[in-house]
N, CA, C and O atoms as CSV, one atom per row, in Angstrom:
chain,resi,resn,atom,element,x,y,z
A,1,UNK,N,N,12.072,-3.898,2.458
A,1,UNK,CA,C,11.640,-3.049,3.544
A,1,UNK,C,C,12.813,-2.557,4.382
A,1,UNK,O,O,12.626,-2.015,5.471
A,2,UNK,N,N,14.022,-2.750,3.864
A,2,UNK,CA,C,15.203,-2.383,4.634
A,2,UNK,C,C,15.325,-0.881,4.857
A,2,UNK,O,O,15.818,-0.455,5.902
A,3,UNK,N,N,14.890,-0.077,3.903
A,3,UNK,CA,C,15.059,1.375,4.023
A,3,UNK,C,C,13.764,2.083,4.409
A,3,UNK,O,O,13.671,3.304,4.282
A,4,UNK,N,N,12.779,1.348,4.870
A,4,UNK,CA,C,11.492,1.929,5.258
A,4,UNK,C,C,11.634,2.550,6.644
A,4,UNK,O,O,12.410,2.075,7.473
A,5,UNK,N,N,10.876,3.615,6.884
A,5,UNK,CA,C,10.955,4.278,8.185
A,5,UNK,C,C,10.503,3.327,9.300
A,5,UNK,O,O,9.750,2.380,9.076
A,6,UNK,N,N,10.985,3.613,10.483
A,6,UNK,CA,C,10.655,2.749,11.619
A,6,UNK,C,C,9.169,2.783,11.949
A,6,UNK,O,O,8.628,1.821,12.495
A,7,UNK,N,N,8.510,3.889,11.618
A,7,UNK,CA,C,7.064,3.973,11.860
A,7,UNK,C,C,6.326,2.896,11.081
A,7,UNK,O,O,5.448,2.230,11.629
A,8,UNK,N,N,6.669,2.715,9.808
A,8,UNK,CA,C,6.033,1.669,8.993
A,8,UNK,C,C,6.350,0.283,9.535
A,8,UNK,O,O,5.469,-0.575,9.601
A,9,UNK,N,N,7.594,0.059,9.920
A,9,UNK,CA,C,7.964,-1.261,10.436
A,9,UNK,C,C,7.211,-1.588,11.722
A,9,UNK,O,O,6.730,-2.709,11.886
A,10,UNK,N,N,7.104,-0.623,12.636
A,10,UNK,CA,C,6.358,-0.831,13.874
A,10,UNK,C,C,4.879,-1.060,13.596
A,10,UNK,O,O,4.246,-1.908,14.224
A,11,UNK,N,N,4.327,-0.291,12.644
A,11,UNK,CA,C,2.915,-0.449,12.301
A,11,UNK,C,C,2.642,-1.838,11.749
A,11,UNK,O,O,1.693,-2.505,12.162
A,12,UNK,N,N,3.477,-2.270,10.815
A,12,UNK,CA,C,3.320,-3.620,10.257
A,12,UNK,C,C,3.511,-4.683,11.337
A,12,UNK,O,O,2.751,-5.649,11.396
A,13,UNK,N,N,4.502,-4.512,12.176
A,13,UNK,CA,C,4.780,-5.488,13.220
A,13,UNK,C,C,3.653,-5.618,14.229
A,13,UNK,O,O,3.278,-6.728,14.605
A,14,UNK,N,N,3.109,-4.486,14.671
A,14,UNK,CA,C,2.007,-4.515,15.639
A,14,UNK,C,C,0.758,-5.112,15.016
A,14,UNK,O,O,0.059,-5.899,15.655
A,15,UNK,N,N,0.471,-4.739,13.758
A,15,UNK,CA,C,-0.703,-5.295,13.074
A,15,UNK,C,C,-0.556,-6.804,12.891
A,15,UNK,O,O,-1.519,-7.549,13.065
A,16,UNK,N,N,0.642,-7.251,12.542
A,16,UNK,CA,C,0.864,-8.684,12.357
A,16,UNK,C,C,0.753,-9.436,13.684
A,16,UNK,O,O,0.194,-10.532,13.730
A,17,UNK,N,N,1.275,-8.862,14.749
A,17,UNK,CA,C,1.155,-9.484,16.069
A,17,UNK,C,C,-0.307,-9.572,16.492
A,17,UNK,O,O,-0.747,-10.608,16.990
A,18,UNK,N,N,-1.061,-8.490,16.296
A,18,UNK,CA,C,-2.488,-8.489,16.624
A,18,UNK,C,C,-3.224,-9.557,15.820
A,18,UNK,O,O,-4.076,-10.269,16.353
A,19,UNK,N,N,-2.891,-9.662,14.537
A,19,UNK,CA,C,-3.538,-10.658,13.686
A,19,UNK,C,C,-3.263,-12.078,14.180
A,19,UNK,O,O,-4.168,-12.911,14.217
A,20,UNK,N,N,-2.039,-12.346,14.552
A,20,UNK,CA,C,-1.697,-13.696,14.999
A,20,UNK,C,C,-2.346,-14.017,16.341
A,20,UNK,O,O,-2.753,-15.155,16.573
A,21,UNK,N,N,-2.447,-13.020,17.231
A,21,UNK,CA,C,-3.111,-13.242,18.525
A,21,UNK,C,C,-4.603,-13.492,18.308
A,21,UNK,O,O,-5.182,-14.372,18.945
A,22,UNK,N,N,-5.232,-12.715,17.404
A,22,UNK,CA,C,-6.641,-12.946,17.081
A,22,UNK,C,C,-6.855,-14.357,16.548
A,22,UNK,O,O,-7.785,-15.054,16.954
A,23,UNK,N,N,-5.988,-14.762,15.642
A,23,UNK,CA,C,-6.115,-16.091,15.051
A,23,UNK,C,C,-5.970,-17.176,16.107
A,23,UNK,O,O,-6.740,-18.136,16.139
A,24,UNK,N,N,-4.979,-17.012,16.966
A,24,UNK,CA,C,-4.763,-18.011,18.026
A,24,UNK,C,C,-5.937,-18.059,18.998
A,24,UNK,O,O,-6.340,-19.140,19.428
A,25,UNK,N,N,-6.487,-16.904,19.347
A,25,UNK,CA,C,-7.625,-16.911,20.267
A,25,UNK,C,C,-8.856,-17.535,19.612
A,25,UNK,O,O,-9.673,-18.154,20.294
A,26,UNK,N,N,-8.991,-17.377,18.307
A,26,UNK,CA,C,-10.100,-18.000,17.592
A,26,UNK,C,C,-9.985,-19.506,17.537
A,26,UNK,O,O,-10.993,-20.206,17.447
A,27,UNK,N,N,-8.759,-20.012,17.592
A,27,UNK,CA,C,-8.564,-21.464,17.571
A,27,UNK,C,C,-8.911,-22.097,18.914
A,27,UNK,O,O,-9.128,-23.306,18.989
A,28,UNK,N,N,-8.964,-21.294,19.971
A,28,UNK,CA,C,-9.243,-21.823,21.296
A,28,UNK,C,C,-10.696,-22.195,21.519
A,28,UNK,O,O,-11.010,-22.888,22.486
A,29,UNK,N,N,-11.575,-21.758,20.659
A,29,UNK,CA,C,-13.006,-22.030,20.830
A,29,UNK,C,C,-13.401,-23.356,20.220
A,29,UNK,O,O,-12.602,-24.290,20.148
A,30,UNK,N,N,-14.630,-23.424,19.789
A,30,UNK,CA,C,-15.145,-24.651,19.197
A,30,UNK,C,C,-14.611,-24.831,17.786
A,30,UNK,O,O,-14.069,-23.899,17.192
A,31,UNK,N,N,-14.764,-26.016,17.265
A,31,UNK,CA,C,-14.317,-26.317,15.909
A,31,UNK,C,C,-15.198,-25.572,14.911
A,31,UNK,O,O,-16.365,-25.292,15.184
A,32,UNK,N,N,-14.636,-25.262,13.777
A,32,UNK,CA,C,-15.396,-24.561,12.749
A,32,UNK,C,C,-15.128,-23.070,12.767
A,32,UNK,O,O,-14.080,-22.618,13.228
A,33,UNK,N,N,-16.090,-22.311,12.257
A,33,UNK,CA,C,-15.934,-20.869,12.100
A,33,UNK,C,C,-15.900,-20.146,13.443
A,33,UNK,O,O,-16.673,-20.447,14.352
A,34,UNK,N,N,-14.992,-19.194,13.540
A,34,UNK,CA,C,-15.002,-18.260,14.673
A,34,UNK,C,C,-14.493,-16.919,14.159
A,34,UNK,O,O,-13.653,-16.870,13.261
A,35,UNK,N,N,-15.005,-15.836,14.731
A,35,UNK,CA,C,-14.634,-14.510,14.265
A,35,UNK,C,C,-13.138,-14.263,14.425
A,35,UNK,O,O,-12.497,-13.738,13.514
A,36,UNK,N,N,-12.578,-14.632,15.566
A,36,UNK,CA,C,-11.156,-14.403,15.817
A,36,UNK,C,C,-10.275,-15.120,14.817
A,36,UNK,O,O,-9.285,-14.570,14.334
A,37,UNK,N,N,-10.639,-16.343,14.512
A,37,UNK,CA,C,-9.852,-17.117,13.557
A,37,UNK,C,C,-9.915,-16.481,12.171
A,37,UNK,O,O,-8.889,-16.339,11.507
A,38,UNK,N,N,-11.114,-16.098,11.733
A,38,UNK,CA,C,-11.272,-15.482,10.418
A,38,UNK,C,C,-10.580,-14.122,10.351
A,38,UNK,O,O,-9.825,-13.850,9.417
A,39,UNK,N,N,-10.840,-13.266,11.346
A,39,UNK,CA,C,-10.260,-11.920,11.340
A,39,UNK,C,C,-8.742,-11.975,11.430
A,39,UNK,O,O,-8.053,-11.192,10.775
A,40,UNK,N,N,-8.218,-12.888,12.231
A,40,UNK,CA,C,-6.772,-13.020,12.355
A,40,UNK,C,C,-6.122,-13.467,11.064
A,40,UNK,O,O,-5.084,-12.937,10.668
A,41,UNK,N,N,-6.726,-14.438,10.409
A,41,UNK,CA,C,-6.176,-14.911,9.140
A,41,UNK,C,C,-6.287,-13.832,8.066
A,41,UNK,O,O,-5.352,-13.623,7.292
A,42,UNK,N,N,-7.428,-13.149,8.021
A,42,UNK,CA,C,-7.622,-12.098,7.016
A,42,UNK,C,C,-6.648,-10.943,7.248
A,42,UNK,O,O,-6.040,-10.446,6.300
A,43,UNK,N,N,-6.496,-10.517,8.494
A,43,UNK,CA,C,-5.584,-9.420,8.793
A,43,UNK,C,C,-4.137,-9.817,8.498
A,43,UNK,O,O,-3.351,-8.988,8.040
A,44,UNK,N,N,-3.784,-11.064,8.754
A,44,UNK,CA,C,-2.441,-11.528,8.427
A,44,UNK,C,C,-2.176,-11.380,6.937
A,44,UNK,O,O,-1.132,-10.863,6.541
A,45,UNK,N,N,-3.109,-11.828,6.113
A,45,UNK,CA,C,-2.922,-11.722,4.667
A,45,UNK,C,C,-2.903,-10.274,4.203
A,45,UNK,O,O,-2.138,-9.927,3.303
A,46,UNK,N,N,-3.731,-9.422,4.800
A,46,UNK,CA,C,-3.744,-8.008,4.426
A,46,UNK,C,C,-2.399,-7.356,4.751
A,46,UNK,O,O,-1.863,-6.600,3.941
A,47,UNK,N,N,-1.861,-7.646,5.923
A,47,UNK,CA,C,-0.573,-7.073,6.316
A,47,UNK,C,C,0.532,-7.582,5.396
A,47,UNK,O,O,1.378,-6.798,4.966
A,48,UNK,N,N,0.545,-8.873,5.085
A,48,UNK,CA,C,1.560,-9.423,4.190
A,48,UNK,C,C,1.450,-8.815,2.797
A,48,UNK,O,O,2.467,-8.501,2.179
A,49,UNK,N,N,0.229,-8.645,2.294
A,49,UNK,CA,C,0.044,-8.019,0.989
A,49,UNK,C,C,0.489,-6.554,1.007
A,49,UNK,O,O,1.092,-6.082,0.043
A,50,UNK,N,N,0.202,-5.839,2.082
A,50,UNK,CA,C,0.623,-4.442,2.189
A,50,UNK,C,C,2.148,-4.329,2.216
A,50,UNK,O,O,2.717,-3.440,1.581
A,51,UNK,N,N,2.806,-5.222,2.944
A,51,UNK,CA,C,4.265,-5.197,2.976
A,51,UNK,C,C,4.846,-5.523,1.604
A,51,UNK,O,O,5.813,-4.894,1.174
A,52,UNK,N,N,4.265,-6.497,0.921
A,52,UNK,CA,C,4.733,-6.847,-0.421
A,52,UNK,C,C,4.512,-5.696,-1.391
A,52,UNK,O,O,5.386,-5.387,-2.201
A,53,UNK,N,N,3.348,-5.059,-1.314
A,53,UNK,CA,C,3.050,-3.937,-2.203
A,53,UNK,C,C,4.018,-2.779,-1.954
A,53,UNK,O,O,4.491,-2.152,-2.902
A,54,UNK,N,N,4.310,-2.496,-0.694
A,54,UNK,CA,C,5.256,-1.427,-0.377
A,54,UNK,C,C,6.644,-1.753,-0.923
A,54,UNK,O,O,7.313,-0.882,-1.479
A,55,UNK,N,N,7.074,-2.997,-0.765
A,55,UNK,CA,C,8.380,-3.399,-1.292
A,55,UNK,C,C,8.449,-3.296,-2.809
A,55,UNK,O,O,9.441,-2.813,-3.355
A,56,UNK,N,N,7.412,-3.741,-3.486
A,56,UNK,CA,C,7.378,-3.659,-4.953
A,56,UNK,C,C,7.329,-2.206,-5.401
A,56,UNK,O,O,8.031,-1.824,-6.338
A,57,UNK,N,N,6.505,-1.389,-4.742
A,57,UNK,CA,C,6.399,0.017,-5.098
A,57,UNK,C,C,7.737,0.731,-4.941
A,57,UNK,O,O,8.127,1.519,-5.803
A,58,UNK,N,N,8.439,0.458,-3.842
A,58,UNK,CA,C,9.749,1.083,-3.622
A,58,UNK,C,C,10.751,0.632,-4.667
A,58,UNK,O,O,11.572,1.432,-5.115
A,59,UNK,N,N,10.702,-0.638,-5.068
A,59,UNK,CA,C,11.612,-1.148,-6.091
A,59,UNK,C,C,11.351,-0.481,-7.432
A,59,UNK,O,O,12.282,-0.048,-8.110
A,60,UNK,N,N,10.064,-0.400,-7.816
A,60,UNK,CA,C,9.704,0.211,-9.095
A,60,UNK,C,C,10.052,1.701,-9.087
A,60,UNK,O,O,10.572,2.225,-10.072
A,61,UNK,N,N,9.767,2.377,-7.979
A,61,UNK,CA,C,10.077,3.801,-7.897
A,61,UNK,C,C,11.571,4.062,-8.004
A,61,UNK,O,O,11.983,5.055,-8.603
A,62,UNK,N,N,12.385,3.185,-7.431
A,62,UNK,CA,C,13.836,3.350,-7.505
A,62,UNK,C,C,14.365,3.018,-8.904
A,62,UNK,O,O,15.400,3.544,-9.313
A,63,UNK,N,N,13.668,2.157,-9.632
A,63,UNK,CA,C,14.126,1.752,-10.958
A,63,UNK,C,C,13.751,2.754,-12.042
A,63,UNK,O,O,14.312,2.730,-13.138
A,64,UNK,N,N,12.792,3.643,-11.733
A,64,UNK,CA,C,12.361,4.641,-12.718
A,64,UNK,C,C,13.461,5.683,-12.902
A,64,UNK,O,O,14.079,6.128,-11.935
A,65,UNK,N,N,13.695,6.064,-14.147
A,65,UNK,CA,C,14.702,7.103,-14.373
A,65,UNK,C,C,14.195,8.458,-13.854
A,65,UNK,O,O,13.011,8.778,-13.962
A,66,UNK,N,N,15.101,9.226,-13.301
A,66,UNK,CA,C,14.742,10.542,-12.759
A,66,UNK,C,C,14.477,11.516,-13.898
A,66,UNK,O,O,15.160,11.512,-14.923
A,67,UNK,N,N,13.468,12.347,-13.687
A,67,UNK,CA,C,13.207,13.419,-14.646
A,67,UNK,C,C,12.151,13.083,-15.603
A,67,UNK,O,O,11.824,13.892,-16.471
């Protein structure tokens, strides 16, 4: 993600921060299931998968021969 535009980095960073805050707020309630805990964990994994997919896509695109 070193050569990705700053817009993507900010978007990923804000989404990841929101996910972690949701998860933490969900842990503050009762034991067991809570929406904040689930949504925060799910959003964290989605953001991590999106960042990984972008990194892999950029690597594959750079490795393809031109033309």
